[in-house]
Amino acid sequence: MARRDAARELREVDAVFSALAHASRRHVLLVLHHHGGEMTAGEIADRFACSWPTTTRHLKRLEASGLVRVEQEGRERRYRLDRDTLRRVAGGWLGHFG
């Protein structure tokens, strides 16, 4: 049986919920979801009125939390929603409340 790392799990919950705490980041996740789970950075930025540096900070925060994965494709960065992490961490935490 695999041993749980409670400290790691708490850090992951904190990172995910911290990322979800900002409305713009929740909006990015919804936009990604409704566009098949992946978009380029430019496509995401076109959906928001905030500046490019602000959008970039939000995307980096989502990446650091594990809610999105990023791949470099030539000059573009493609962001992919990580539904498994969202379900496992947020859904797992909510599951405590039955």
JSON list of C-alpha atoms in Angstrom, two decimals:
[
{"chain": "A", "resi": 1, "resn": "MET", "atom": "CA", "xyz": [0.00, 0.00, 0.00]},
{"chain": "A", "resi": 2, "resn": "ALA", "atom": "CA", "xyz": [1.36, 3.41, -0.98]},
{"chain": "A", "resi": 3, "resn": "ARG", "atom": "CA", "xyz": [2.08, 5.78, 1.86]},
{"chain": "A", "resi": 4, "resn": "ARG", "atom": "CA", "xyz": [0.30, 9.14, 1.77]},
{"chain": "A", "resi": 5, "resn": "ASP", "atom": "CA", "xyz": [2.33, 12.33, 1.93]},
{"chain": "A", "resi": 6, "resn": "ALA", "atom": "CA", "xyz": [-0.09, 14.57, 3.83]},
{"chain": "A", "resi": 7, "resn": "ALA", "atom": "CA", "xyz": [2.22, 17.62, 3.67]},
{"chain": "A", "resi": 8, "resn": "ARG", "atom": "CA", "xyz": [2.46, 17.32, -0.14]},
{"chain": "A", "resi": 9, "resn": "GLU", "atom": "CA", "xyz": [-1.30, 16.88, -0.41]},
{"chain": "A", "resi": 10, "resn": "LEU", "atom": "CA", "xyz": [-1.91, 20.01, 1.69]},
{"chain": "A", "resi": 11, "resn": "ARG", "atom": "CA", "xyz": [0.53, 22.03, -0.44]},
{"chain": "A", "resi": 12, "resn": "GLU", "atom": "CA", "xyz": [-1.29, 20.85, -3.57]},
{"chain": "A", "resi": 13, "resn": "VAL", "atom": "CA", "xyz": [-4.71, 21.77, -2.12]},
{"chain": "A", "resi": 14, "resn": "ASP", "atom": "CA", "xyz": [-3.37, 25.18, -1.11]},
{"chain": "A", "resi": 15, "resn": "ALA", "atom": "CA", "xyz": [-1.90, 25.79, -4.59]},
{"chain": "A", "resi": 16, "resn": "VAL", "atom": "CA", "xyz": [-5.09, 24.76, -6.39]},
{"chain": "A", "resi": 17, "resn": "PHE", "atom": "CA", "xyz": [-7.47, 26.72, -4.18]},
{"chain": "A", "resi": 18, "resn": "SER", "atom": "CA", "xyz": [-5.17, 29.74, -4.23]},
{"chain": "A", "resi": 19, "resn": "ALA", "atom": "CA", "xyz": [-5.25, 29.62, -8.04]},
{"chain": "A", "resi": 20, "resn": "LEU", "atom": "CA", "xyz": [-9.03, 29.24, -8.00]},
{"chain": "A", "resi": 21, "resn": "ALA", "atom": "CA", "xyz": [-9.41, 32.21, -5.62]},
{"chain": "A", "resi": 22, "resn": "HIS", "atom": "CA", "xyz": [-9.12, 34.75, -8.44]},
{"chain": "A", "resi": 23, "resn": "ALA", "atom": "CA", "xyz": [-12.09, 35.22, -10.77]},
{"chain": "A", "resi": 24, "resn": "SER", "atom": "CA", "xyz": [-9.89, 35.75, -13.84]},
{"chain": "A", "resi": 25, "resn": "ARG", "atom": "CA", "xyz": [-8.15, 32.43, -13.33]},
{"chain": "A", "resi": 26, "resn": "ARG", "atom": "CA", "xyz": [-11.47, 30.63, -12.89]},
{"chain": "A", "resi": 27, "resn": "HIS", "atom": "CA", "xyz": [-12.58, 32.31, -16.12]},
{"chain": "A", "resi": 28, "resn": "VAL", "atom": "CA", "xyz": [-9.45, 31.08, -17.93]},
{"chain": "A", "resi": 29, "resn": "LEU", "atom": "CA", "xyz": [-10.25, 27.52, -16.83]},
{"chain": "A", "resi": 30, "resn": "LEU", "atom": "CA", "xyz": [-13.83, 27.84, -18.08]},
{"chain": "A", "resi": 31, "resn": "VAL", "atom": "CA", "xyz": [-12.66, 29.29, -21.42]},
{"chain": "A", "resi": 32, "resn": "LEU", "atom": "CA", "xyz": [-10.19, 26.43, -21.83]},
{"chain": "A", "resi": 33, "resn": "HIS", "atom": "CA", "xyz": [-12.88, 23.89, -20.96]},
{"chain": "A", "resi": 34, "resn": "HIS", "atom": "CA", "xyz": [-15.35, 25.33, -23.46]},
{"chain": "A", "resi": 35, "resn": "HIS", "atom": "CA", "xyz": [-12.72, 25.38, -26.20]},
{"chain": "A", "resi": 36, "resn": "GLY", "atom": "CA", "xyz": [-11.85, 21.71, -26.03]},
{"chain": "A", "resi": 37, "resn": "GLY", "atom": "CA", "xyz": [-9.36, 21.98, -23.18]},
{"chain": "A", "resi": 38, "resn": "GLU", "atom": "CA", "xyz": [-6.54, 23.70, -25.02]},
{"chain": "A", "resi": 39, "resn": "MET", "atom": "CA", "xyz": [-5.71, 27.09, -26.51]},
{"chain": "A", "resi": 40, "resn": "THR", "atom": "CA", "xyz": [-2.66, 29.15, -27.34]},
{"chain": "A", "resi": 41, "resn": "ALA", "atom": "CA", "xyz": [-1.62, 31.98, -25.05]},
{"chain": "A", "resi": 42, "resn": "GLY", "atom": "CA", "xyz": [-2.71, 34.48, -27.69]},
{"chain": "A", "resi": 43, "resn": "GLU", "atom": "CA", "xyz": [-6.15, 32.91, -28.01]},
{"chain": "A", "resi": 44, "resn": "ILE", "atom": "CA", "xyz": [-6.58, 33.08, -24.25]},
{"chain": "A", "resi": 45, "resn": "ALA", "atom": "CA", "xyz": [-5.35, 36.67, -24.05]},
{"chain": "A", "resi": 46, "resn": "ASP", "atom": "CA", "xyz": [-7.81, 37.74, -26.76]},
{"chain": "A", "resi": 47, "resn": "ARG", "atom": "CA", "xyz": [-10.65, 36.72, -24.43]},
{"chain": "A", "resi": 48, "resn": "PHE", "atom": "CA", "xyz": [-9.63, 39.09, -21.62]},
{"chain": "A", "resi": 49, "resn": "ALA", "atom": "CA", "xyz": [-9.52, 42.85, -21.25]},
{"chain": "A", "resi": 50, "resn": "CYS", "atom": "CA", "xyz": [-6.52, 42.84, -18.90]},
{"chain": "A", "resi": 51, "resn": "SER", "atom": "CA", "xyz": [-2.97, 43.56, -20.06]},
{"chain": "A", "resi": 52, "resn": "TRP", "atom": "CA", "xyz": [-0.70, 40.89, -21.48]},
{"chain": "A", "resi": 53, "resn": "PRO", "atom": "CA", "xyz": [1.57, 40.87, -18.37]},
{"chain": "A", "resi": 54, "resn": "THR", "atom": "CA", "xyz": [-1.48, 40.36, -16.14]},
{"chain": "A", "resi": 55, "resn": "THR", "atom": "CA", "xyz": [-2.75, 37.51, -18.32]},
{"chain": "A", "resi": 56, "resn": "THR", "atom": "CA", "xyz": [0.72, 35.95, -18.26]},
{"chain": "A", "resi": 57, "resn": "ARG", "atom": "CA", "xyz": [0.82, 36.11, -14.46]},
{"chain": "A", "resi": 58, "resn": "HIS", "atom": "CA", "xyz": [-2.55, 34.37, -14.25]},
{"chain": "A", "resi": 59, "resn": "LEU", "atom": "CA", "xyz": [-1.43, 31.65, -16.67]},
{"chain": "A", "resi": 60, "resn": "LYS", "atom": "CA", "xyz": [1.80, 31.10, -14.72]},
{"chain": "A", "resi": 61, "resn": "ARG", "atom": "CA", "xyz": [-0.17, 30.78, -11.48]},
{"chain": "A", "resi": 62, "resn": "LEU", "atom": "CA", "xyz": [-2.47, 28.20, -13.10]},
{"chain": "A", "resi": 63, "resn": "GLU", "atom": "CA", "xyz": [0.56, 26.32, -14.41]},
{"chain": "A", "resi": 64, "resn": "ALA", "atom": "CA", "xyz": [2.29, 26.37, -11.01]},
{"chain": "A", "resi": 65, "resn": "SER", "atom": "CA", "xyz": [-0.84, 24.95, -9.38]},
{"chain": "A", "resi": 66, "resn": "GLY", "atom": "CA", "xyz": [-0.96, 22.08, -11.88]},
{"chain": "A", "resi": 67, "resn": "LEU", "atom": "CA", "xyz": [-4.34, 23.14, -13.29]},
{"chain": "A", "resi": 68, "resn": "VAL", "atom": "CA", "xyz": [-2.90, 23.76, -16.74]},
{"chain": "A", "resi": 69, "resn": "ARG", "atom": "CA", "xyz": [0.03, 22.29, -18.64]},
{"chain": "A", "resi": 70, "resn": "VAL", "atom": "CA", "xyz": [1.97, 24.31, -21.17]},
{"chain": "A", "resi": 71, "resn": "GLU", "atom": "CA", "xyz": [3.87, 23.24, -24.25]},
{"chain": "A", "resi": 72, "resn": "GLN", "atom": "CA", "xyz": [6.00, 25.38, -26.50]},
{"chain": "A", "resi": 73, "resn": "GLU", "atom": "CA", "xyz": [5.00, 25.04, -30.16]},
{"chain": "A", "resi": 74, "resn": "GLY", "atom": "CA", "xyz": [7.37, 27.13, -32.22]},
{"chain": "A", "resi": 75, "resn": "ARG", "atom": "CA", "xyz": [6.79, 30.70, -31.07]},
{"chain": "A", "resi": 76, "resn": "GLU", "atom": "CA", "xyz": [3.47, 29.90, -29.36]},
{"chain": "A", "resi": 77, "resn": "ARG", "atom": "CA", "xyz": [2.72, 28.47, -25.98]},
{"chain": "A", "resi": 78, "resn": "ARG", "atom": "CA", "xyz": [-0.23, 26.08, -25.88]},
{"chain": "A", "resi": 79, "resn": "TYR", "atom": "CA", "xyz": [-2.11, 25.72, -22.61]},
{"chain": "A", "resi": 80, "resn": "ARG", "atom": "CA", "xyz": [-3.99, 22.53, -21.77]},
{"chain": "A", "resi": 81, "resn": "LEU", "atom": "CA", "xyz": [-6.49, 22.20, -18.97]},
{"chain": "A", "resi": 82, "resn": "ASP", "atom": "CA", "xyz": [-5.56, 19.45, -16.53]},
{"chain": "A", "resi": 83, "resn": "ARG", "atom": "CA", "xyz": [-9.02, 18.22, -15.60]},
{"chain": "A", "resi": 84, "resn": "ASP", "atom": "CA", "xyz": [-7.60, 15.28, -13.65]},
{"chain": "A", "resi": 85, "resn": "THR", "atom": "CA", "xyz": [-5.76, 17.57, -11.22]},
{"chain": "A", "resi": 86, "resn": "LEU", "atom": "CA", "xyz": [-8.83, 19.78, -10.83]},
{"chain": "A", "resi": 87, "resn": "ARG", "atom": "CA", "xyz": [-11.09, 16.79, -10.13]},
{"chain": "A", "resi": 88, "resn": "ARG", "atom": "CA", "xyz": [-8.61, 15.03, -7.86]},
{"chain": "A", "resi": 89, "resn": "VAL", "atom": "CA", "xyz": [-7.64, 18.03, -5.74]},
{"chain": "A", "resi": 90, "resn": "ALA", "atom": "CA", "xyz": [-10.73, 20.25, -5.67]},
{"chain": "A", "resi": 91, "resn": "GLY", "atom": "CA", "xyz": [-13.16, 17.35, -6.02]},
{"chain": "A", "resi": 92, "resn": "GLY", "atom": "CA", "xyz": [-11.28, 15.32, -3.44]},
{"chain": "A", "resi": 93, "resn": "TRP", "atom": "CA", "xyz": [-11.38, 18.16, -0.94]},
{"chain": "A", "resi": 94, "resn": "LEU", "atom": "CA", "xyz": [-15.08, 18.77, -1.56]},
{"chain": "A", "resi": 95, "resn": "GLY", "atom": "CA", "xyz": [-15.68, 15.03, -1.16]},
{"chain": "A", "resi": 96, "resn": "HIS", "atom": "CA", "xyz": [-14.89, 15.37, 2.54]},
{"chain": "A", "resi": 97, "resn": "PHE", "atom": "CA", "xyz": [-18.25, 17.10, 2.88]},
{"chain": "A", "resi": 98, "resn": "GLY", "atom": "CA", "xyz": [-20.25, 14.27, 1.31]}
]
